[in-house]
PDB file of C-alpha atoms in Angstrom:
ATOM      1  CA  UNK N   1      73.994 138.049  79.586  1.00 53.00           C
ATOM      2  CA  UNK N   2      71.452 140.636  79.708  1.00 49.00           C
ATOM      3  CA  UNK N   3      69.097 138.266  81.969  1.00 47.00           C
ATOM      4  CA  UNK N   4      72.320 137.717  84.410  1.00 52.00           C
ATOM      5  CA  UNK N   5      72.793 141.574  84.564  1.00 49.00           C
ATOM      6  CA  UNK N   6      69.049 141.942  85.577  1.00 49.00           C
ATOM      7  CA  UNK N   7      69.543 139.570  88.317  1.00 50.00           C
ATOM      8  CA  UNK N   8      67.943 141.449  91.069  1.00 50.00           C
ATOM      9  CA  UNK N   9      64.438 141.066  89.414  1.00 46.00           C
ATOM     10  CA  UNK N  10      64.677 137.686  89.839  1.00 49.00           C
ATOM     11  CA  UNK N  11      63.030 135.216  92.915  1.00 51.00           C
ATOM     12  CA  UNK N  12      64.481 134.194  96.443  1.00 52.00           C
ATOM     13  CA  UNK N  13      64.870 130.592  94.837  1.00 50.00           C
ATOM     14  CA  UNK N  14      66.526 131.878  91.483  1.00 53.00           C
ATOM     15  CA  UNK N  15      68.647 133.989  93.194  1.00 56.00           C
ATOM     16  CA  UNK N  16      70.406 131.392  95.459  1.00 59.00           C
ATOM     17  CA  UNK N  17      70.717 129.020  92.399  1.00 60.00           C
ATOM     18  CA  UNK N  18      72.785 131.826  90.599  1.00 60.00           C
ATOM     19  CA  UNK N  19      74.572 132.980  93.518  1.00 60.00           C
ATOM     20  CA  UNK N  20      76.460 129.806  94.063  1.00 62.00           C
ATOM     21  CA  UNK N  21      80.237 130.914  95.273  1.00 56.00           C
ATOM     22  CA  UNK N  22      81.583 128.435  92.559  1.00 60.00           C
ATOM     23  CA  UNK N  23      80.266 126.874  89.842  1.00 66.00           C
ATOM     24  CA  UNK N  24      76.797 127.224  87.828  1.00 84.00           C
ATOM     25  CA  UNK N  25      75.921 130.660  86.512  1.00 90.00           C
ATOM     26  CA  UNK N  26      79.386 132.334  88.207  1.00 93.00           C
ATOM     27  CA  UNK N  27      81.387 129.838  87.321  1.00 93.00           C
ATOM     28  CA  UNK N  28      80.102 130.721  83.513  1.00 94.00           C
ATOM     29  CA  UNK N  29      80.748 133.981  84.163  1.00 96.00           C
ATOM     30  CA  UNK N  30      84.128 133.309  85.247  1.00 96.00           C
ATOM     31  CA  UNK N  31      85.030 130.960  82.087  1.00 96.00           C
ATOM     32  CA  UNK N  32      83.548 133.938  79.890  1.00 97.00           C
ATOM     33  CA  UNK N  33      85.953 136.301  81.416  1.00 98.00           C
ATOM     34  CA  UNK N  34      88.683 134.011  80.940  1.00 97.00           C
ATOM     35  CA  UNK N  35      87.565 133.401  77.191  1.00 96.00           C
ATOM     36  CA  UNK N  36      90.294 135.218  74.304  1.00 95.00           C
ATOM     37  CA  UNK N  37      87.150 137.324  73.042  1.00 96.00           C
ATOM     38  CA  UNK N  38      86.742 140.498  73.697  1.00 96.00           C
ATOM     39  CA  UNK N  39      82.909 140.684  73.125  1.00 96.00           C
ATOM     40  CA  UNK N  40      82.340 137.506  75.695  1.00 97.00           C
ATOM     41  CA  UNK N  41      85.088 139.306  78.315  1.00 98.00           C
ATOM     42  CA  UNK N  42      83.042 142.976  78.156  1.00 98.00           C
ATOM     43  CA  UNK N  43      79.171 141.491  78.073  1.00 97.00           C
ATOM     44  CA  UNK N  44      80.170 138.853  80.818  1.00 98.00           C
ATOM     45  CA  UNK N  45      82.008 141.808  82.877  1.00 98.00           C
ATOM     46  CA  UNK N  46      79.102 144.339  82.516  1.00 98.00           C
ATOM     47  CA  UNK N  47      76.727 141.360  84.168  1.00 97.00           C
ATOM     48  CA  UNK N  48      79.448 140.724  86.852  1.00 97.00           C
ATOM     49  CA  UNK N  49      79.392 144.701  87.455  1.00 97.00           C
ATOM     50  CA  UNK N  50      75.656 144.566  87.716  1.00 96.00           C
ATOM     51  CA  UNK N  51      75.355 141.530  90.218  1.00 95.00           C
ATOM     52  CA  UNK N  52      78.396 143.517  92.390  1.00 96.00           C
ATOM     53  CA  UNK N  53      75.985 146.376  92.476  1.00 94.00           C
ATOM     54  CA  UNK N  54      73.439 144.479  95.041  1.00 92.00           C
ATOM     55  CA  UNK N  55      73.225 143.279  98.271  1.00 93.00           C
ATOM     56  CA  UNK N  56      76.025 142.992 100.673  1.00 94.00           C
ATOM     57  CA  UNK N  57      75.420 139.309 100.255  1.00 94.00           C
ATOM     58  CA  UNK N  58      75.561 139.175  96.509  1.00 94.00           C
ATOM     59  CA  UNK N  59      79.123 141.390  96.757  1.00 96.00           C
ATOM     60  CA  UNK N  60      80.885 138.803  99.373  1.00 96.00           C
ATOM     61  CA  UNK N  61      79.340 135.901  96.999  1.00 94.00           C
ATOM     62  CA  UNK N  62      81.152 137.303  93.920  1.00 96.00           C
ATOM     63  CA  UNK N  63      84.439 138.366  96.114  1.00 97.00           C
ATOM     64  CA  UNK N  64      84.503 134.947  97.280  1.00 95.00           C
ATOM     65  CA  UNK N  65      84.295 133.437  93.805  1.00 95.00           C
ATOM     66  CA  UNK N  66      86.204 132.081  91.012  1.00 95.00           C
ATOM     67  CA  UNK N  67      85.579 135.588  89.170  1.00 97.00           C
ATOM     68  CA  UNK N  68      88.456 137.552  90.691  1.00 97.00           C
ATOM     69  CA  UNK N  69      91.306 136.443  89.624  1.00 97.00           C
ATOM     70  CA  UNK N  70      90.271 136.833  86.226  1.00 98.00           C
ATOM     71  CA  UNK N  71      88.629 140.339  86.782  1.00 98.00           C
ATOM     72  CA  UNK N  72      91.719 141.623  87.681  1.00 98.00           C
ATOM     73  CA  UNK N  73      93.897 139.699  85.283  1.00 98.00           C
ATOM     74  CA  UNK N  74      91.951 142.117  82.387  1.00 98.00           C
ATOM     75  CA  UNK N  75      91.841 145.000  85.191  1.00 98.00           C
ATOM     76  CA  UNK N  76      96.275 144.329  84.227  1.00 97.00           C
ATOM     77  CA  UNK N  77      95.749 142.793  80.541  1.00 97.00           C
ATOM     78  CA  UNK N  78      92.836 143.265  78.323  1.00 98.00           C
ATOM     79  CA  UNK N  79      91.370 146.196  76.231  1.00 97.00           C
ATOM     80  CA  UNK N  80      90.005 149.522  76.699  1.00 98.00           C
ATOM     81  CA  UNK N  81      86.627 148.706  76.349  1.00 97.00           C
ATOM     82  CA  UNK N  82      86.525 145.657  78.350  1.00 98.00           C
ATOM     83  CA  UNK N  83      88.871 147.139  81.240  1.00 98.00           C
ATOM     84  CA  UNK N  84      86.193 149.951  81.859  1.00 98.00           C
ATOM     85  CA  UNK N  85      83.754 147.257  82.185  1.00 98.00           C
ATOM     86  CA  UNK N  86      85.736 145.787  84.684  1.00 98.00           C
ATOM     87  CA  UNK N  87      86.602 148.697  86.321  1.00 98.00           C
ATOM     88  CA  UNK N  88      82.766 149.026  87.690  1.00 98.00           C
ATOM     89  CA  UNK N  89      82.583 145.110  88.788  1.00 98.00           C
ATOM     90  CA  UNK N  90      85.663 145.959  90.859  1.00 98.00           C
ATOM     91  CA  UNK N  91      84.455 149.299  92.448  1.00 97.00           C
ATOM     92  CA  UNK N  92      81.080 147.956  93.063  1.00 97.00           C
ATOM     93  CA  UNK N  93      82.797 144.684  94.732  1.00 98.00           C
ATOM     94  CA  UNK N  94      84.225 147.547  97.323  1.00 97.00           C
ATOM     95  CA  UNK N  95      81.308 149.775  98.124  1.00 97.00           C
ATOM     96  CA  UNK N  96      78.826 148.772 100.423  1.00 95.00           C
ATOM     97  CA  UNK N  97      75.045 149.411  99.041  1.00 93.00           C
ATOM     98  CA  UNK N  98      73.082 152.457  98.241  1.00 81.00           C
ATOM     99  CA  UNK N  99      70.721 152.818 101.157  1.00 77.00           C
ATOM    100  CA  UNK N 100      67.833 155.119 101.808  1.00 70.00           C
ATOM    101  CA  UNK N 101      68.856 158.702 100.940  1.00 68.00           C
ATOM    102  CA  UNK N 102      72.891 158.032 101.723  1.00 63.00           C
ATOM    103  CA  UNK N 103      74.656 158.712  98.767  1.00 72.00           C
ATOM    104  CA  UNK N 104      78.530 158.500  99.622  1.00 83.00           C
ATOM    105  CA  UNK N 105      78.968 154.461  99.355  1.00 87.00           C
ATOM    106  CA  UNK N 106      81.159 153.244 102.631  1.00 93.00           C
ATOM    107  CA  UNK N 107      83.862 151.115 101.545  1.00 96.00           C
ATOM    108  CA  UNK N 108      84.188 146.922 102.109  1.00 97.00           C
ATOM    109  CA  UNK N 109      87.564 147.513 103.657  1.00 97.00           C
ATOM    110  CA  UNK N 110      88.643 144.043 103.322  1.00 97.00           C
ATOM    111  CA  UNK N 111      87.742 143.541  99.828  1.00 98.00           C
ATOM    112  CA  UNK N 112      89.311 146.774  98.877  1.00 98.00           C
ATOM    113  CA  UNK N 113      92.581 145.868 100.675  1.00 97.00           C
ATOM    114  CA  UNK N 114      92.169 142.685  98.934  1.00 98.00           C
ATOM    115  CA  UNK N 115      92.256 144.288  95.747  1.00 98.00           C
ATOM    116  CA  UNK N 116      94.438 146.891  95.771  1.00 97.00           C
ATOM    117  CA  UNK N 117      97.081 144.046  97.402  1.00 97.00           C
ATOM    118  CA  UNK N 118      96.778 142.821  94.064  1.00 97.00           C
ATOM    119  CA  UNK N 119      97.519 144.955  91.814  1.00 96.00           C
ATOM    120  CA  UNK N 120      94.132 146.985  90.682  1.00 97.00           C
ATOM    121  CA  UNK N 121      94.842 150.511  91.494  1.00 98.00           C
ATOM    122  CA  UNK N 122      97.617 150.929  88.436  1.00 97.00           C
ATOM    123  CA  UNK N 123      94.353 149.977  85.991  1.00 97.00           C
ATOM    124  CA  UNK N 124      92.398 152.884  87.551  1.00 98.00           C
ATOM    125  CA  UNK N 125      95.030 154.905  87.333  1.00 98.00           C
ATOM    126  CA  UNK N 126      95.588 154.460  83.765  1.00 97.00           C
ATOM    127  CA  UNK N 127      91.798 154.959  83.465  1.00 98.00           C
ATOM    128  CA  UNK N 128      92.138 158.384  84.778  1.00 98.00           C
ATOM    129  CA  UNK N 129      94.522 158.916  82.904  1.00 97.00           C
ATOM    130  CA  UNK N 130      92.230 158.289  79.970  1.00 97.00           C
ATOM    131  CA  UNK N 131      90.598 160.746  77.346  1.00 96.00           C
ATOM    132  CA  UNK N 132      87.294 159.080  77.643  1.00 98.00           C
ATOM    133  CA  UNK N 133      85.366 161.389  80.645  1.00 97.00           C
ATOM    134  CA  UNK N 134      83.585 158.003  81.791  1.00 97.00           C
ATOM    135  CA  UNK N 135      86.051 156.106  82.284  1.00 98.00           C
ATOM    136  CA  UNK N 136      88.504 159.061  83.976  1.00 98.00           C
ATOM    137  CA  UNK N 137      85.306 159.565  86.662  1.00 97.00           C
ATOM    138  CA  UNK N 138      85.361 156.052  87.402  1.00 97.00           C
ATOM    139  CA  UNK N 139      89.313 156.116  87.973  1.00 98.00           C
ATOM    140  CA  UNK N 140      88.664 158.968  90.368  1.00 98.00           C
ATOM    141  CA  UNK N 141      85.958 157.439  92.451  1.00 97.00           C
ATOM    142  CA  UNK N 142      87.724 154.792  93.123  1.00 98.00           C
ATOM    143  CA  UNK N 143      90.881 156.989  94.044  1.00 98.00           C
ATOM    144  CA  UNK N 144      88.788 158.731  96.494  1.00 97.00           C
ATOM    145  CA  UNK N 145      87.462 155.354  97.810  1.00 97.00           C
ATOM    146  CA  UNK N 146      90.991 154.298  98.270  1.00 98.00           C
ATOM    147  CA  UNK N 147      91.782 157.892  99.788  1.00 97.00           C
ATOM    148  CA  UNK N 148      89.064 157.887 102.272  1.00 96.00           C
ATOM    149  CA  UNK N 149      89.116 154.065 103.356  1.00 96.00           C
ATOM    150  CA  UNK N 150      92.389 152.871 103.998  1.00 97.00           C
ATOM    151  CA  UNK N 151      93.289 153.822 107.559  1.00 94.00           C
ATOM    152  CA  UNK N 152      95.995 155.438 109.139  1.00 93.00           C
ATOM    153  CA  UNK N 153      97.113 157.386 105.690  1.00 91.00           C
ATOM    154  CA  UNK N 154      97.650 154.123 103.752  1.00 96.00           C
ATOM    155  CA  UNK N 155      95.916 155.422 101.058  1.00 97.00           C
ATOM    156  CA  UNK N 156      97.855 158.077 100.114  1.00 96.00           C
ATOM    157  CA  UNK N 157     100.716 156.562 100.535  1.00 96.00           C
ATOM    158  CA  UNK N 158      99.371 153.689  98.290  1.00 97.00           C
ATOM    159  CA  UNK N 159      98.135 156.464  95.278  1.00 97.00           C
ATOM    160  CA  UNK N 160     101.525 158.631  95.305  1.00 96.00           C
ATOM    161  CA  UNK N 161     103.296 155.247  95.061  1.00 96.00           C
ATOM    162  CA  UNK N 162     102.009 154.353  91.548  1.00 95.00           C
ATOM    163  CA  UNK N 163     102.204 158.190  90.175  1.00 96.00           C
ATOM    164  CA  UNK N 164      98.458 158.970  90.592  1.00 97.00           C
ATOM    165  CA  UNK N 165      99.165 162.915  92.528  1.00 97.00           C
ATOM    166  CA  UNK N 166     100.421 163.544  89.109  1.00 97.00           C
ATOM    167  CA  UNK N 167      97.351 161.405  87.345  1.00 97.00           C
ATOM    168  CA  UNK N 168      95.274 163.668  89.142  1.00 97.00           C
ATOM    169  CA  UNK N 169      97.161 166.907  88.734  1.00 96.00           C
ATOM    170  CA  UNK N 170      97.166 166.057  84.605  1.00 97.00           C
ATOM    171  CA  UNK N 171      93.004 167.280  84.812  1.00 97.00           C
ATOM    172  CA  UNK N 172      93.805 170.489  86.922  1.00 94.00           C
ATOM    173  CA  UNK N 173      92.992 172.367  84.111  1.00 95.00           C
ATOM    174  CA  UNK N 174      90.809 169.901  82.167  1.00 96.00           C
ATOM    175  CA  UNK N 175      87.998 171.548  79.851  1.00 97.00           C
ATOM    176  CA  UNK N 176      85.531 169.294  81.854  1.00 97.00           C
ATOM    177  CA  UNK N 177      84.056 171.192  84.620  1.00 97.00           C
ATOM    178  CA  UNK N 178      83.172 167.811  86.993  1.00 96.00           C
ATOM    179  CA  UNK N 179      86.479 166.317  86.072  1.00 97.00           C
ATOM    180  CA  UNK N 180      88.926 169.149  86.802  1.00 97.00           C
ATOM    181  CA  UNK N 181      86.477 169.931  90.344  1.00 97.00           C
ATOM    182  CA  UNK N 182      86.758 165.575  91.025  1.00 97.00           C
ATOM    183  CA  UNK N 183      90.754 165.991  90.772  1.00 97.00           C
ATOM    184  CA  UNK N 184      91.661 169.672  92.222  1.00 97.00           C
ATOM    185  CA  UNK N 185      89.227 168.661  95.469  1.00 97.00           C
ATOM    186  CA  UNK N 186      91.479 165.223  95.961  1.00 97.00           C
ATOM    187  CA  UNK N 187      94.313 166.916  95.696  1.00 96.00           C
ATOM    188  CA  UNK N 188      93.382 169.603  97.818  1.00 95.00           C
ATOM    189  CA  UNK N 189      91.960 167.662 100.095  1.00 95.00           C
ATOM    190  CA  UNK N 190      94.949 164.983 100.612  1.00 96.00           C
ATOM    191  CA  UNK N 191      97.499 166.039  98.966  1.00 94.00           C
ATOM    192  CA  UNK N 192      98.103 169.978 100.371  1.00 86.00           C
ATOM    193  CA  UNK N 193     100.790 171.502 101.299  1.00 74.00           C
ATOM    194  CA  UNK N 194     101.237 169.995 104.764  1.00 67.00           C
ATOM    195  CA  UNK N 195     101.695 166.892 103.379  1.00 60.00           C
ATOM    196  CA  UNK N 196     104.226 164.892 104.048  1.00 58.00           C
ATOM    197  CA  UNK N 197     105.983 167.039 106.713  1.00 53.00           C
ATOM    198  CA  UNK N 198     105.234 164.941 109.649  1.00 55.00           C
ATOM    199  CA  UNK N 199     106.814 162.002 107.880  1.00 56.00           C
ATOM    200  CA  UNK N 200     110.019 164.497 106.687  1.00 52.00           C
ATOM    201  CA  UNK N 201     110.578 166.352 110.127  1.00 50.00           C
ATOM    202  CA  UNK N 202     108.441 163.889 112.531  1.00 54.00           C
ATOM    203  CA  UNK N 203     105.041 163.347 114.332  1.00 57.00           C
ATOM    204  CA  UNK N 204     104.320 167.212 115.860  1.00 55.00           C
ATOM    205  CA  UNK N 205     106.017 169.270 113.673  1.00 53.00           C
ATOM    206  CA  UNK N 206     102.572 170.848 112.227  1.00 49.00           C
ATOM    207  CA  UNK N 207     102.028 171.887 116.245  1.00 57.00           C
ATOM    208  CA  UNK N 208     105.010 173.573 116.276  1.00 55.00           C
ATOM    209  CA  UNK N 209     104.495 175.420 112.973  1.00 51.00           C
ATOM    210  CA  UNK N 210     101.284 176.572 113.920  1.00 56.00           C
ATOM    211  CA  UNK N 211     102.734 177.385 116.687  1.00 58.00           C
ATOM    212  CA  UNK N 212     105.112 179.647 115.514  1.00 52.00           C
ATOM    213  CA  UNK N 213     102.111 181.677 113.560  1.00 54.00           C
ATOM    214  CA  UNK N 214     100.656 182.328 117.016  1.00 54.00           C
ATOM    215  CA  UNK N 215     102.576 185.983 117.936  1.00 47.00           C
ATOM    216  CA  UNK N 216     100.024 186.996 120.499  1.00 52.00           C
ATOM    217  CA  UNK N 217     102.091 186.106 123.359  1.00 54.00           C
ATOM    218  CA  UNK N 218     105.256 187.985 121.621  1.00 47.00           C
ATOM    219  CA  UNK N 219     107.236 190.770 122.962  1.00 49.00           C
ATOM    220  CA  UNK N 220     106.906 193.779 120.900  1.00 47.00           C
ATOM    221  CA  UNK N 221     110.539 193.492 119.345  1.00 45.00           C
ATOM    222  CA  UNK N 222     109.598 190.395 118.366  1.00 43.00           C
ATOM    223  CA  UNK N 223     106.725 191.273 116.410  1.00 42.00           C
ATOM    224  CA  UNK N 224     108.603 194.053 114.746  1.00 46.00           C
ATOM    225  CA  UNK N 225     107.160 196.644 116.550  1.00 45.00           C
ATOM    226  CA  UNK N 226     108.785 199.727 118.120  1.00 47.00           C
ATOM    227  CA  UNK N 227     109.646 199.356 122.039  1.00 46.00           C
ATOM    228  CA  UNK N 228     110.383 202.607 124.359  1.00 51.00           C
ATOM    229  CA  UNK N 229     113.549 203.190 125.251  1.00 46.00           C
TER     230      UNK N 229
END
């Protein structure tokens, strides 16, 4: 496994042998995933994870793959131990790579559509939810990936839907400096108090209550102030 999670040290031709969208080395991968233990599902995600972390090419390779379904089925199903292995195949499946001196990951819009369409985002949740600080980090990455990427405010739609404002609120006050910072900053940041109130009171409504904080063009009485007689 170790070997197959050190892929990217290995030649052109070795490379496109163990690429292969179905069959060979992925489809071993893909029977070890689906195997009942635990060891075999965690070692054979961790190499999956690594592989994900590549090239653009290696990530649409693996997303096209027989290696999905069952990634998710443990994302849903499996263990602790294994489902934060899993957790960083899936998020690297959805980032695009690290490149130069960027380091805010874009997202791969259709694969994380893809994936949150089928059911992943309630196993990140639960992982931040969780007491271990790793795997709660992870779970808020990939909320802000899903924050920032969907268009059109899909994404925070999507994260209220399956409880994660309150995931997030849980760490406000968490003794973990990064962790609290991670969640207040989402919340802040899509979550504040203007939201929603376009979709309550309609498309404009922030206009108009801005508006309404603008007295400069006021008459004096109705700025409180005292007019002559």
């Amino acid at each position: 496994m170790s070997s197959l999670g050190s892929s990217e040290a290995a030649s052109p031709a070795s490379r496109r042998d163990l690429f292969k969208p179905s069959g060979g080395v992925i489809g071993a991968l893909a029977h070890c995933l689906m195997n009942e233990h635990r060891t075999l599902q965690k070692e054979a995600a961790w190499a999956v994870s690594n592989i994900a972390a590549g090239s653009l090419q290696h990530k649409q390779m693996l997303f096209c793959s027989e290696v999905l379904s069952p990634l998710l089925h443990l994302m849903a199903t499996a263990v602790f131990d294994v489902r934060k292995e899993v957790a960083y195949a899936l998020g690297n499946l959805c980032v695009t790579p690290m490149v130069g001196s960027v380091r805010i990951p874009e997202p791969i819009l259709e694969h994380l559509t893809v994936l949150i369409d089928r059911g992943c985002l309630l196993g990140f949740i639960s992982l931040v939810r969780s007491p271990d600080l790793e795997a709660s980090r992870l779970g808020l990455q990939f909320l802000e990936l899903v924050l920032r990427g969907l268009p059109n405010g899909q994404g925070t739609k999507l994260v209220e839907k399956v409880d994660g404002i309150a995931a997030m609120e849980a760490l406000e006050y968490h003794e973990n400096v990064e962790l609290r910072n991670m969640a207040n900053e989402l919340t802040d940041r899509y979550f504040g108090e203007d939201y929603g109130i376009e979709e309550e009171y309609g498309p404009g409504i922030m206009e108009v209550v801005k508006g309404a904080d603008d007295v400069s063009d006021y008459p004096p009485w109705r700025k409180g102030g005292i007019t002559n007689s």
